[in-house]
Every structure is written in structure tokens, then in C-alpha cells.
Short mmCIF file of C-alpha atoms and ligand atoms in Angstrom, two decimals:
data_model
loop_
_atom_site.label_atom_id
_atom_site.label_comp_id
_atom_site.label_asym_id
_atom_site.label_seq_id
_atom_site.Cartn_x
_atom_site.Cartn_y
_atom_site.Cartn_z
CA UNK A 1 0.00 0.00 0.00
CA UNK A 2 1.47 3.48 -1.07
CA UNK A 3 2.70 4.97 2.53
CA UNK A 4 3.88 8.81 0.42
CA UNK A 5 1.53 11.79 0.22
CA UNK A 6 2.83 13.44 -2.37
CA UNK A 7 1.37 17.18 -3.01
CA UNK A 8 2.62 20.50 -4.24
CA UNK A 9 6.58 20.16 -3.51
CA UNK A 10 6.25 18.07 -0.16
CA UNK A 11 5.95 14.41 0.62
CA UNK A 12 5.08 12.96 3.99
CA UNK A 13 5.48 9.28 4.96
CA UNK A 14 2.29 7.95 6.71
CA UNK A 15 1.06 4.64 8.64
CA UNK A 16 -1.63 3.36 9.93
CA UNK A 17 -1.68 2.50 13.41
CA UNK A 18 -1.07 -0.36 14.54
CA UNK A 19 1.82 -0.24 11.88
CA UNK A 20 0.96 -3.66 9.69
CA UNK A 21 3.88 -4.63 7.00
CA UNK A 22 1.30 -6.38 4.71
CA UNK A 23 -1.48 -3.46 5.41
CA UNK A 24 -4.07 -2.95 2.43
CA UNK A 25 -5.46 0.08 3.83
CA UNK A 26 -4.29 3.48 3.47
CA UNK A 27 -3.16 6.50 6.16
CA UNK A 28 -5.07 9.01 4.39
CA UNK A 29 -8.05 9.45 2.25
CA UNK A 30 -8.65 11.92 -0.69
CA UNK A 31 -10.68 14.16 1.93
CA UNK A 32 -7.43 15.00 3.39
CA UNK A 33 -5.95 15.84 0.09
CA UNK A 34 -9.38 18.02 -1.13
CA UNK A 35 -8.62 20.23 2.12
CA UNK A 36 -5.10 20.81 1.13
CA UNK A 37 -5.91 21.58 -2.82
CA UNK A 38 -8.47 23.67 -1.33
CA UNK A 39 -6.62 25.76 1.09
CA UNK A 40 -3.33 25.90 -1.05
CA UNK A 41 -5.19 27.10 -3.97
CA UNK A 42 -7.89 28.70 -2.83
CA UNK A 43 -7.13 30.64 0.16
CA UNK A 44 -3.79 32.65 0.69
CA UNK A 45 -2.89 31.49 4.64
CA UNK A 46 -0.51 33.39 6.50
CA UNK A 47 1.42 31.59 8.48
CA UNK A 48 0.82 31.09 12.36
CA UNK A 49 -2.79 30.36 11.89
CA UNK A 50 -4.34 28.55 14.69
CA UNK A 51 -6.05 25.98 13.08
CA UNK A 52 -8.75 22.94 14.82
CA UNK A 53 -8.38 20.08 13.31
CA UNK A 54 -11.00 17.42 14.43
CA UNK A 55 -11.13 13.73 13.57
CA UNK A 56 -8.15 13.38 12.14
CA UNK A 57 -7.72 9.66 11.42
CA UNK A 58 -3.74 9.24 11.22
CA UNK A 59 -2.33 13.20 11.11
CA UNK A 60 -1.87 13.47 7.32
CA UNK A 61 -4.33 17.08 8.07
CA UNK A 62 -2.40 17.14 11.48
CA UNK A 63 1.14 16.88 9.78
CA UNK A 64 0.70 18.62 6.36
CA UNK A 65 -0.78 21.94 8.55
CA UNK A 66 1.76 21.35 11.54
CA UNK A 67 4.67 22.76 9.10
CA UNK A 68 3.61 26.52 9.16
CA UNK A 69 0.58 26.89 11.40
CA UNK A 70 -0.60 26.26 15.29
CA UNK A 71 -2.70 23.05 15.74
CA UNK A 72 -4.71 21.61 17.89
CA UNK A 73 -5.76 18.12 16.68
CA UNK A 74 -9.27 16.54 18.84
CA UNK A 75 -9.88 12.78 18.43
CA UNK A 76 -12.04 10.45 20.18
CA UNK A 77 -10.05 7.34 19.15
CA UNK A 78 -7.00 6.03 20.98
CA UNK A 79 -4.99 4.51 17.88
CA UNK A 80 -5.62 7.85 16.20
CA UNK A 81 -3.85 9.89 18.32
CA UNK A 82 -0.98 6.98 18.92
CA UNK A 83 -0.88 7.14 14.58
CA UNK A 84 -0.71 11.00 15.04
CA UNK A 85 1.69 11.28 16.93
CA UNK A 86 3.88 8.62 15.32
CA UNK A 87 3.39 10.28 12.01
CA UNK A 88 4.40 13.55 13.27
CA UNK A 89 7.90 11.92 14.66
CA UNK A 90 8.12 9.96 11.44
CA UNK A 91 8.35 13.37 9.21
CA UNK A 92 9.82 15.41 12.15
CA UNK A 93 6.61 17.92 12.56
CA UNK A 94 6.65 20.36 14.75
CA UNK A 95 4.41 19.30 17.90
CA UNK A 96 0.94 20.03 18.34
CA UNK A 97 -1.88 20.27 20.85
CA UNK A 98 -3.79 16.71 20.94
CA UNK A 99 -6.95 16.55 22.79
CA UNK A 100 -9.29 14.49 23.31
CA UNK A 101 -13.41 15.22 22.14
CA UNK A 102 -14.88 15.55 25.11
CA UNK A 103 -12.12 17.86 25.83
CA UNK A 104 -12.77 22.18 25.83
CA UNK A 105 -12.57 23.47 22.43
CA UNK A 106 -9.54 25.71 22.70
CA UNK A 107 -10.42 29.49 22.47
CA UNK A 108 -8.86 31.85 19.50
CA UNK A 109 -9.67 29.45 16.89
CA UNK A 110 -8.94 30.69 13.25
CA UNK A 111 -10.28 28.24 10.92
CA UNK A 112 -11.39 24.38 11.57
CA UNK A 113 -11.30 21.18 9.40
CA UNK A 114 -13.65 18.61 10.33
CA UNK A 115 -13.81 15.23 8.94
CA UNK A 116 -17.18 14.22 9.65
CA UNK A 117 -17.45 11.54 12.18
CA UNK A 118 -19.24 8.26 11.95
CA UNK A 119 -21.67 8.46 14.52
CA UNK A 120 -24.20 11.51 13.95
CA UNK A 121 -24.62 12.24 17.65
CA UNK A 122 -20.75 12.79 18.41
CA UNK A 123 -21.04 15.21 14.80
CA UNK A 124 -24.21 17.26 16.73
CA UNK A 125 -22.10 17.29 20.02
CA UNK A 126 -19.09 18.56 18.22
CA UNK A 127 -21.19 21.02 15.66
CA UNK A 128 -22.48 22.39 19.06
CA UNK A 129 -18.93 22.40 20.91
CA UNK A 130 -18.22 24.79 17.83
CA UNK A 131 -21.12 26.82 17.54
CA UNK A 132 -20.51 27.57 21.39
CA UNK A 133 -16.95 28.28 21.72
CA UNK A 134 -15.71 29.48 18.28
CA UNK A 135 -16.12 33.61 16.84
CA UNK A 136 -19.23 33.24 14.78
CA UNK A 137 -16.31 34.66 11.97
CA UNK A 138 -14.19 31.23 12.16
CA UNK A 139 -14.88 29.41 8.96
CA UNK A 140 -15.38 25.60 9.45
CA UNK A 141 -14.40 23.29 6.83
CA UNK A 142 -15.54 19.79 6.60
CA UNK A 143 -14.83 17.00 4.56
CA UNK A 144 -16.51 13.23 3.33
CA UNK A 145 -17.53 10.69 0.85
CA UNK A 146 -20.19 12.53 -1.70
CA UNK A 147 -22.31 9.43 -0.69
CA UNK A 148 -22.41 10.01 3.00
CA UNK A 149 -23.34 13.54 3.06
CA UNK A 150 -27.17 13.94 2.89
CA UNK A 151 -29.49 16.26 2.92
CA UNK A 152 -29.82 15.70 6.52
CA UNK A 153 -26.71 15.60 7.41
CA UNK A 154 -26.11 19.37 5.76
CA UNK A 155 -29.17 20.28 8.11
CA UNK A 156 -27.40 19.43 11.16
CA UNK A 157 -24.84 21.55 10.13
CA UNK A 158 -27.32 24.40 9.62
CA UNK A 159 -29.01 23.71 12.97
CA UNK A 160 -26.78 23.02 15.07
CA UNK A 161 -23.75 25.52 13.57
CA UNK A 162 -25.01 28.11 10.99
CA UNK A 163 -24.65 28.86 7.48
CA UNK A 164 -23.57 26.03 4.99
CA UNK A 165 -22.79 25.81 1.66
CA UNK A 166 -21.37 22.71 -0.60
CA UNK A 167 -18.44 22.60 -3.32
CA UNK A 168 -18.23 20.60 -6.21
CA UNK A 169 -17.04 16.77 -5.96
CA UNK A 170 -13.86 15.85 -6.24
CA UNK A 171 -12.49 12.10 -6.30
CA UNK A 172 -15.74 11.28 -4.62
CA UNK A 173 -15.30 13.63 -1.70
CA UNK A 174 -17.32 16.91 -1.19
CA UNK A 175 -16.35 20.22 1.12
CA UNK A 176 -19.14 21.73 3.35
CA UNK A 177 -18.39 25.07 4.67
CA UNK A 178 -19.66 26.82 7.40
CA UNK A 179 -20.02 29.65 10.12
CA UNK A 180 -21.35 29.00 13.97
CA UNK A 181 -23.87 31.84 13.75
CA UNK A 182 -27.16 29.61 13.97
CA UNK A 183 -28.82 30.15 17.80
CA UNK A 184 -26.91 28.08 20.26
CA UNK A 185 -29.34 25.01 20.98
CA UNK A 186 -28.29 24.01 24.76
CA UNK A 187 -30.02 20.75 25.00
CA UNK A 188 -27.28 19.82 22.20
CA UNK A 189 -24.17 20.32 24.80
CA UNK A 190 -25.04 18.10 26.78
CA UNK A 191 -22.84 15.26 25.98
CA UNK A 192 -24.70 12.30 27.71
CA UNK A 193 -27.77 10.09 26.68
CA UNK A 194 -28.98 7.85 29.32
CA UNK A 195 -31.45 4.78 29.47
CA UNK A 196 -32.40 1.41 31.22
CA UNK A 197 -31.76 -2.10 29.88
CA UNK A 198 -35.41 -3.63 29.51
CA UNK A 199 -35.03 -6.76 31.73
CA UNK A 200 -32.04 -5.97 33.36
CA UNK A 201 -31.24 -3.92 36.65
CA UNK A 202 -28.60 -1.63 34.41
CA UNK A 203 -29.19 1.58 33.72
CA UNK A 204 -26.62 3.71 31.11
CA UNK A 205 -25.04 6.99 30.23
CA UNK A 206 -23.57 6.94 26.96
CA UNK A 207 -21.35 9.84 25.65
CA UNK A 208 -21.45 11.01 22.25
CA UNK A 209 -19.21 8.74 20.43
CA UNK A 210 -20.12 5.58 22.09
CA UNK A 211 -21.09 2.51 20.11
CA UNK A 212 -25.10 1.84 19.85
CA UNK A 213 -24.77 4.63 22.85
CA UNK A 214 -28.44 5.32 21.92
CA UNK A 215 -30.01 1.81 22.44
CA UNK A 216 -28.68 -1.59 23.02
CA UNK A 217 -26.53 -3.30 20.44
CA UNK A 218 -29.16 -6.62 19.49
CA UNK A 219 -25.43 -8.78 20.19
CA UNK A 220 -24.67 -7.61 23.54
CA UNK A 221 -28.79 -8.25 24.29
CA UNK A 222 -28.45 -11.73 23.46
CA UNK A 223 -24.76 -12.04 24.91
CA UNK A 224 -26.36 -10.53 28.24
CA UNK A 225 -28.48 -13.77 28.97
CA UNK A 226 -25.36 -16.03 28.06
CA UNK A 227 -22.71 -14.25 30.69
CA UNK A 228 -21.29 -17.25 32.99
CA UNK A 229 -21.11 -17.14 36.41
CA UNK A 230 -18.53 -18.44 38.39
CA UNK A 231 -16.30 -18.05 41.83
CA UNK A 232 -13.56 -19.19 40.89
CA UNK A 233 -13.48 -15.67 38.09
CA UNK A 234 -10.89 -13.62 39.63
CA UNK A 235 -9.88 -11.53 36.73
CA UNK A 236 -12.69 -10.37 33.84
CA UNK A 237 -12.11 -8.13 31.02
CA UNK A 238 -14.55 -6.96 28.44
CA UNK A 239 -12.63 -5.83 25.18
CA UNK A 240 -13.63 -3.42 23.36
CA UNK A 241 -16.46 -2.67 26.39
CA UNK A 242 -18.21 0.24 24.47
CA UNK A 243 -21.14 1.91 27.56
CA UNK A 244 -19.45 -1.23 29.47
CA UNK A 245 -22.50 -2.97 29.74
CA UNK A 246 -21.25 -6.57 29.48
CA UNK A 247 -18.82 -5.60 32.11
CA UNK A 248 -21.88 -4.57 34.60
CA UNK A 249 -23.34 -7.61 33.90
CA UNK A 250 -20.10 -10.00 34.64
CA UNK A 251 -19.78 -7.67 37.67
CA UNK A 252 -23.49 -8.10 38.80
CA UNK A 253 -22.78 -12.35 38.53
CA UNK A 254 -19.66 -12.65 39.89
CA UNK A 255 -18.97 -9.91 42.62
CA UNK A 256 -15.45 -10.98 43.61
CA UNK A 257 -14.35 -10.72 40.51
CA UNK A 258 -11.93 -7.89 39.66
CA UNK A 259 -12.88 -6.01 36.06
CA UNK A 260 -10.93 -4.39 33.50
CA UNK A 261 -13.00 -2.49 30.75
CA UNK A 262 -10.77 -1.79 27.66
CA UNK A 263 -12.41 0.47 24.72
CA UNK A 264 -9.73 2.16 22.24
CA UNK A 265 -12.75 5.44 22.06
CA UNK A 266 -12.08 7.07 25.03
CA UNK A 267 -15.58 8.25 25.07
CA UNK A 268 -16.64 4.75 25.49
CA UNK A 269 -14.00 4.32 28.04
CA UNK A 270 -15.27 7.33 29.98
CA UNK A 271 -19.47 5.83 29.76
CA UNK A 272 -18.05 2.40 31.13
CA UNK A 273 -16.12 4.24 33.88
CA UNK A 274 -19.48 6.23 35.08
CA UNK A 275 -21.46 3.35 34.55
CA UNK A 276 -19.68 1.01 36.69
CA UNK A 277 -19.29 3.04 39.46
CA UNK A 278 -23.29 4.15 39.05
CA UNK A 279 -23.90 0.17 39.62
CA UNK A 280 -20.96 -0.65 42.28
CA UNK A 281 -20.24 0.87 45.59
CA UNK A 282 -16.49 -0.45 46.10
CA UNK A 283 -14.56 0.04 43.17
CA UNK A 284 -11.42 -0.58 44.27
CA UNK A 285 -11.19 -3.78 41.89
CA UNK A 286 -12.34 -1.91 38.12
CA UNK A 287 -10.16 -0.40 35.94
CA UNK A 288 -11.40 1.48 32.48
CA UNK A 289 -8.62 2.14 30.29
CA UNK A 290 -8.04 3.13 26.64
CA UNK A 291 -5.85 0.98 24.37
CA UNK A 292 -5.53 -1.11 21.09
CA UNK A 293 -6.74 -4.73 22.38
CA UNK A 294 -4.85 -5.77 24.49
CA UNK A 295 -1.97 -4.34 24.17
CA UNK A 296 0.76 -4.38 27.59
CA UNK A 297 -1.61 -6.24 29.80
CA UNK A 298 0.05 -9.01 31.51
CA UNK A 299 0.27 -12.30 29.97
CA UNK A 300 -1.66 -14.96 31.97
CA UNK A 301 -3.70 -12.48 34.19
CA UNK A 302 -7.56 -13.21 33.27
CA UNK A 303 -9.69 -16.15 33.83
CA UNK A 304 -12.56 -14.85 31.19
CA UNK A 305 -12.75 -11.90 28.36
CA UNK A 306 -16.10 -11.05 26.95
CA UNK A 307 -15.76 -9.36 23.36
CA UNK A 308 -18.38 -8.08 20.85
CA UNK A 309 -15.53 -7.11 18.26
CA UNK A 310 -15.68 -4.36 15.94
CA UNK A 311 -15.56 -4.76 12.35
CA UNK A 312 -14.74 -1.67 10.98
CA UNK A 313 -11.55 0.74 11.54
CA UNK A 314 -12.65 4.47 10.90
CA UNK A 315 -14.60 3.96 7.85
CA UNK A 316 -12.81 0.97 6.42
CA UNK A 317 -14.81 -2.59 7.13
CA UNK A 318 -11.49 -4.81 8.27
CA UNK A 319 -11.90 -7.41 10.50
CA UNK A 320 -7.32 -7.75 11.57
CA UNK A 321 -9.18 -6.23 14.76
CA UNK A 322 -10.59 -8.83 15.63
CA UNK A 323 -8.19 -11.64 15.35
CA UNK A 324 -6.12 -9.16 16.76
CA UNK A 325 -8.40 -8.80 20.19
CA UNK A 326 -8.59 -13.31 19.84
CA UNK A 327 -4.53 -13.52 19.39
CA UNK A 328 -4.50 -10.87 22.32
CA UNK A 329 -6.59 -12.79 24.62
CA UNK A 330 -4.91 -16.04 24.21
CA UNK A 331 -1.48 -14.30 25.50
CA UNK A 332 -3.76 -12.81 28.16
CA UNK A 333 -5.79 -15.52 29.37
CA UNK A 334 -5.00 -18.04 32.23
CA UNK A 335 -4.28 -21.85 31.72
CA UNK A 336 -8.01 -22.98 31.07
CA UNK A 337 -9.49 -19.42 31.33
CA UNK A 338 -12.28 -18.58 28.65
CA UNK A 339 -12.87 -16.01 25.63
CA UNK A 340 -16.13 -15.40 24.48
CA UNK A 341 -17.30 -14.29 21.90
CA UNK A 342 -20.44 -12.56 19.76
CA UNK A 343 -21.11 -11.83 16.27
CA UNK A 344 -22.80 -12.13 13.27
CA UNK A 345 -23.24 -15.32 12.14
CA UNK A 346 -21.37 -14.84 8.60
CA UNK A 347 -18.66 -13.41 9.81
CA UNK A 348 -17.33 -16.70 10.62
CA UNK A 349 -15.20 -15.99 14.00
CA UNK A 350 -15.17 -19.97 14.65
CA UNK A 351 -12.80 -19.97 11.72
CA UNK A 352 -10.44 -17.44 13.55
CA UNK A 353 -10.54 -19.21 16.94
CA UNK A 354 -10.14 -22.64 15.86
CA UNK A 355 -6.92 -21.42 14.14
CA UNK A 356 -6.05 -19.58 17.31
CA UNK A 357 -7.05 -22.08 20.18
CA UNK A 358 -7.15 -25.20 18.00
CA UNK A 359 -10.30 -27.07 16.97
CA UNK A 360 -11.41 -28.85 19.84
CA UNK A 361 -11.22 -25.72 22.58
CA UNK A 362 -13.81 -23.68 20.50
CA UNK A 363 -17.40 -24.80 21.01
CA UNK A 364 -20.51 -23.16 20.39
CA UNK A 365 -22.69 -21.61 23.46
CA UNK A 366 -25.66 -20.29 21.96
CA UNK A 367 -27.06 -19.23 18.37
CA UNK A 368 -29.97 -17.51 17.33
CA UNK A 369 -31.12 -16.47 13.61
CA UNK A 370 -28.56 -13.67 13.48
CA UNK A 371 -25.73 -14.53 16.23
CA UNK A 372 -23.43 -17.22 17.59
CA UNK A 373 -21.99 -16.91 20.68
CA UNK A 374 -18.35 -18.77 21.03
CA UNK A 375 -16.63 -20.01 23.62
CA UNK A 376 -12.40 -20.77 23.18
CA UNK A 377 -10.75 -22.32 26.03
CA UNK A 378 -7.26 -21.54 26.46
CA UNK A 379 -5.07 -24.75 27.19
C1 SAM B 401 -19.24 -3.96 18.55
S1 SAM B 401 -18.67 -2.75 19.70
C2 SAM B 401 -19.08 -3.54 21.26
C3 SAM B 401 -19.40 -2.57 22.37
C4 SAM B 401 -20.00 -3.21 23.63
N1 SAM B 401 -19.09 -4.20 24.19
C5 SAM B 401 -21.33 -3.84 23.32
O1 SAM B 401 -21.40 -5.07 23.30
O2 SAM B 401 -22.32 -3.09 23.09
C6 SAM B 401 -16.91 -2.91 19.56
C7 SAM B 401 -16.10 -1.95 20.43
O3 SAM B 401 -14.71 -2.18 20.16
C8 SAM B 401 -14.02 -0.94 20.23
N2 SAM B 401 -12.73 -1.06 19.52
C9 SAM B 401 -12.49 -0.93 18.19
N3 SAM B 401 -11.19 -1.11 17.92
C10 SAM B 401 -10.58 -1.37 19.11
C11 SAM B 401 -9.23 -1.63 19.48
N4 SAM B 401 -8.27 -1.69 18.57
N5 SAM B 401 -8.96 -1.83 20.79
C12 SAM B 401 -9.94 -1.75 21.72
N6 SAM B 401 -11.25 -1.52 21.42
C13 SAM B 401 -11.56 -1.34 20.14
C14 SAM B 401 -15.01 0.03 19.59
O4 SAM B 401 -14.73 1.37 19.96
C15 SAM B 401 -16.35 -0.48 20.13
O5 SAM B 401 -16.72 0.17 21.32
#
């Protein structure tokens, strides 16, 4: 895969991260490259501007803008800002400001890029972070696929920020402009949604970015019913725990156990942290922590990890995170300690753990029309 951005008379070398030798997918995506034909040749910048980048996915914006200007760079993800900031070494950038989304939006802001997020409440909380802290002046430029910008979605941006206009496509991407002069809507900065589990003594706040932070996933329903219980847990991890609500309900079972809640948004992160101390009074014994997987945790040191893997990376379907998070939890897991897993039926996981555990430590749990839950036994 071509790791050079080549444009105007610079080139910067770009990964992914994690760093893959065989990797398919790219660092950067011709959004990044309509913002800088569209600011090199259509707007004379003097240098020093402070300039917001948000969303970033791997600092090709965050690199290419670091060279003359101020940034600050906001991302929700965890592997984003470790690809940032790797990126930035890798092409020796001057450093920036890296933030988090549920971070302040800093003040004196002099123009924004904004690659739209995936998830349309974390783009109407950060359309309303704008709209509250930037000069109604500060132009906002945003950037995606032709195909994913609707009518709708140009609406939020008129509600919730102000006045928006389109440009032309280019390789499939379009710009939307715009200027936080609309009223400020307050219900819309409030970050949190909350709601019950029907059935289940768990109740949940979900920040913006948060997987299915709006209702539960129909997976982690049917996982919910199939969580084991047993004393002799000492050590339980969900990966990839999202509001954490698989975590609550392994915590709820088995009491003595100790939990560890990994989540590489640290939105999600955050919601798990609230939520398990909302359902438990001693916390002494649960940790919430962003990472990629499992990444540093200490071989051998959990007795069962619950996953509901992701399929996707940023906008690209890939599923290397998932036999990532099984290849991680084998190193992880105790002699005779169990993984299990959810997902869609066709996506064929038993194929991944059998080659990972071996053939006869994967069984199957539980199936309904759409899921399969699997169990791998380590040993
Ligand atoms: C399908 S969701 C499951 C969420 C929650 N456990 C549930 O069942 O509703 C997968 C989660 O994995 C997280 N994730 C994606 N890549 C990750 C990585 N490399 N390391 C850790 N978590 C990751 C996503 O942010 C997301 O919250």
C-alpha cells in the first residue's frame, strides 16, 4: 500500500496504526488531500494560523498543517492519536496540541477542518462544541464521501452551527463550509444520553461517540443472557467494552471478581467508567482504560474476556481487529481461562478461533437467527 503523500513540492510518509507490513489500507483518504488543494489554492494562509483540526484519522491534516501553522488536533479514538503522533515523529513535525473530544474546544480558533465523524450524535455534540466556543467569523471546513453527506446531514450543520454551503465533488469527496452563527441550541451540549436495559437492573449513560450509545446493540442483548457465572473468576475483562455494559453484567454475577473495561474510544472508556461506578459501591477492583486490544496487559492475568468485536476501523470494514483482540486474549488468558465471543453469524469468528485455540477448545454456546456466541478455552 502506497505509505507517500505526495502534493505540491512536499511528501510525507504515513502509517496506519497499529503499523501492519502487509497493510491494504491506506493512512489518508482523498478528503485529506481536497482540504489541502483547497486551502493551497484557494485561500492565501498566512502563516501562524491557529487551526482545529477534528477527527483526524492518522495526522496526514495534522502533519501537512503542523509545518507553518498552530494546531490543535481533537480525536475520540486512541490509535488515532498513537498514529498521530507517530506520524508527526516519522516526518519530524513540529508538535501540536492533541486533545481528546470531550475535551474544551480551545479558544482563538482561526479556521477548523472537520472530517465528519461516523456516529451523527458525536457530529451534533461537536457542531455544538463549535457553535458555542468558536467567533461566529471562524470558517469551518468539513470533509466526506459525496455518498455520506445527505441532505440531513447538511441540516445538522445548519441547525446546530449556521450557514452552509457545498463545493463541487472531487475524487468522490465533497467540502461543506460553514459559520457557527445559527442560535446556540443548549439541550445539544449536553454530551450524555442515558437509558435502562429492559429486563435488566442496568441503567446507562452513553457519551457522544459511544457505540449503539443510543439503544442496546441486538449482540450484547443476546450475549447478556449467556454471561457465565462463576467463583472461581478472579480476573474479567470486556474488550472493546463500548457503555461497558457486558462488564456490569459479569460484575453483577460474579462480585469478587476484579474487572478491566478496555475500549480504544475514550468516550466509550469514559461511559463504562461512570457506569460502573453508578452500579458498584467499592470500586477498588475496576479499571477502564483506553488501548488497542490488548496491548501491555500481563500475559496470563484473566480467567474470562467477553468481546463483541468491531468490524470496521474508521470507515474501512477490516476485521485484523478482531483476530487481533482473539490472538490478544490467548497471551492474556490463564491456563483454562475462557474467551467469548459474539457476532454475526457470517462473519465466521469460529474460523479465527479454531486457528487460534485449535479445533477442539472452540465450542458453540448459543445461536440464534442472526448470532453465535463462542466459547475458546485456552489450554
Ligand atoms: C461492537 S462494539 C461492542 C461494544 C459493547 N461491548 C457492546 O457489546 O455493546 C466494539 C467496540 O470495540 C471498540 N474497539 C475498536 N477497535 C478497538 C481496538 N483496537 N482496541 C480496543 N477496542 C476497540 C469500539 O470502539 C467499540 O466500542
Amino acid at each position: 500500500m502506497k505509505n507517500e503523500l505526495q502534493l505540491y513540492d512536499r511528501t510525507l510518509k504515513l502509517s496506519r496504526y497499529p503499523y501492519r507490513s502487509n497493510d491494504k489500507l491506506q493512512a489518508w483518504d482523498a478528503g485529506d488531500e481536497y482540504i489541502i488543494h483547497h486551502t493551497e489554492e484557494e485561500m492565501s494562509l498566512a502563516s501562524g494560523q491557529r487551526i482545529l483540526i477534528l477527527n483526524d484519522h492518522f495526522g496526514a491534516l495534522s502533519c501537512w498543517f503542523s509545518q507553518r501553522h498552530q494546531v490543535t488536533t481533537m480525536s475520540d479514538s486512541f490509535l488515532s492519536h498513537q498514529g498521530i503522533q507517530h506520524n508527526l515523529q516519522e516526518n519530524q513535525c513540529p508538535s501540536i496540541n492533541l486533545l481528546t473530544t470531550m475535551d474544551d474546544i480551545p479558544s482563538n480558533v482561526d479556521l477548523v477542518f472537520l472530517k465528519l465523524p461516523k456516529i451523527n450524535r458525536h457530529l451534533i455534540w461537536q457542531l455544538s462544541q463549535l457553535r458555542k466556543y468558536l467567533h461566529p467569523a471562524c470558517q469551518i471546513i468539513a470533509v466526506n464521501k459525496v455518498k455520506e453527506i445527505h441532505t440531513s446531514t447538511l441540516k445538522l450543520f445548519e441547525k446546530y452551527l449556521g450557514r452552509t454551503t457545498t463545493s463541487l465533488a472531487w475524487k468522490k469527496h465533497r467540502l461543506i463550509f460553514s459559520m457557527p452563527d445559527a442560535p446556540l441550541i443548549h439541550s445539544a451540549c449536553e454530551p450524555e444520553l442515558t437509558w435502562a436495559v429492559e429486563g435488566e437492573s442496568i441503567r446507562l449513560i452513553n457519551l457522544p461517540n459511544v457505540y449503539s450509545g443510543e439503544k442496546l446493540d441486538q449482540g450484547a442483548r443476546f450475549f447478556l443472557t449467556h454471561i457465565p457465572e462463576n467463583p472461581l473468576f478472579k480476573h474479567i475483562v470486556d474488550l472493546g467494552c463500548g457503555n461497558g455494559v457486558l462488564a456490569i453484567k459479569a460484575k453483577q454475577l460474579n462480585p469478587a471478581a476484579s474487572v478491566t473495561c478496555i475500549d480504544e474510544s475514550f468516550m466509550a472508556v469514559e461511559s463504562a467508567r461512570q457506569n460502573l461506578h453508578h452500579h458498584f459501591s467499592d470500586c477498588s477492583h475496576i479499571r477502564c482504560v483506553a488501548n488497542n486490544c490488548l496491548d501491555d496487559i500481563e500475559e496470563k492475568s484473566a480467567d474470562l474476556i467477553l468481546c463483541n468485536p468491531p468490524f470496521h476501523q474508521q470507515t474501512a470494514i477490516t476485521d485484523h481487529i478482531a483476530w487481533q483482540m482473539f490472538c490478544d486474549a490467548k497471551h492474556v488468558l490463564n491456563n483454562g481461562g475462557q474467551l467469548l465471543v459474539i457476532g454475526n453469524r457470517h462473519l465466521g469468528y469460529d474460523g479465527k478461533l479454531t486457528r487460534i485455540f485449535g479445533k477442539t477448545s472452540v465450542k458453540t454456546v448459543a445461536a440464534n437467527k442472526k448470532f453465535v456466541i463462542l466459547q475458546a478455552t485456552k489450554g
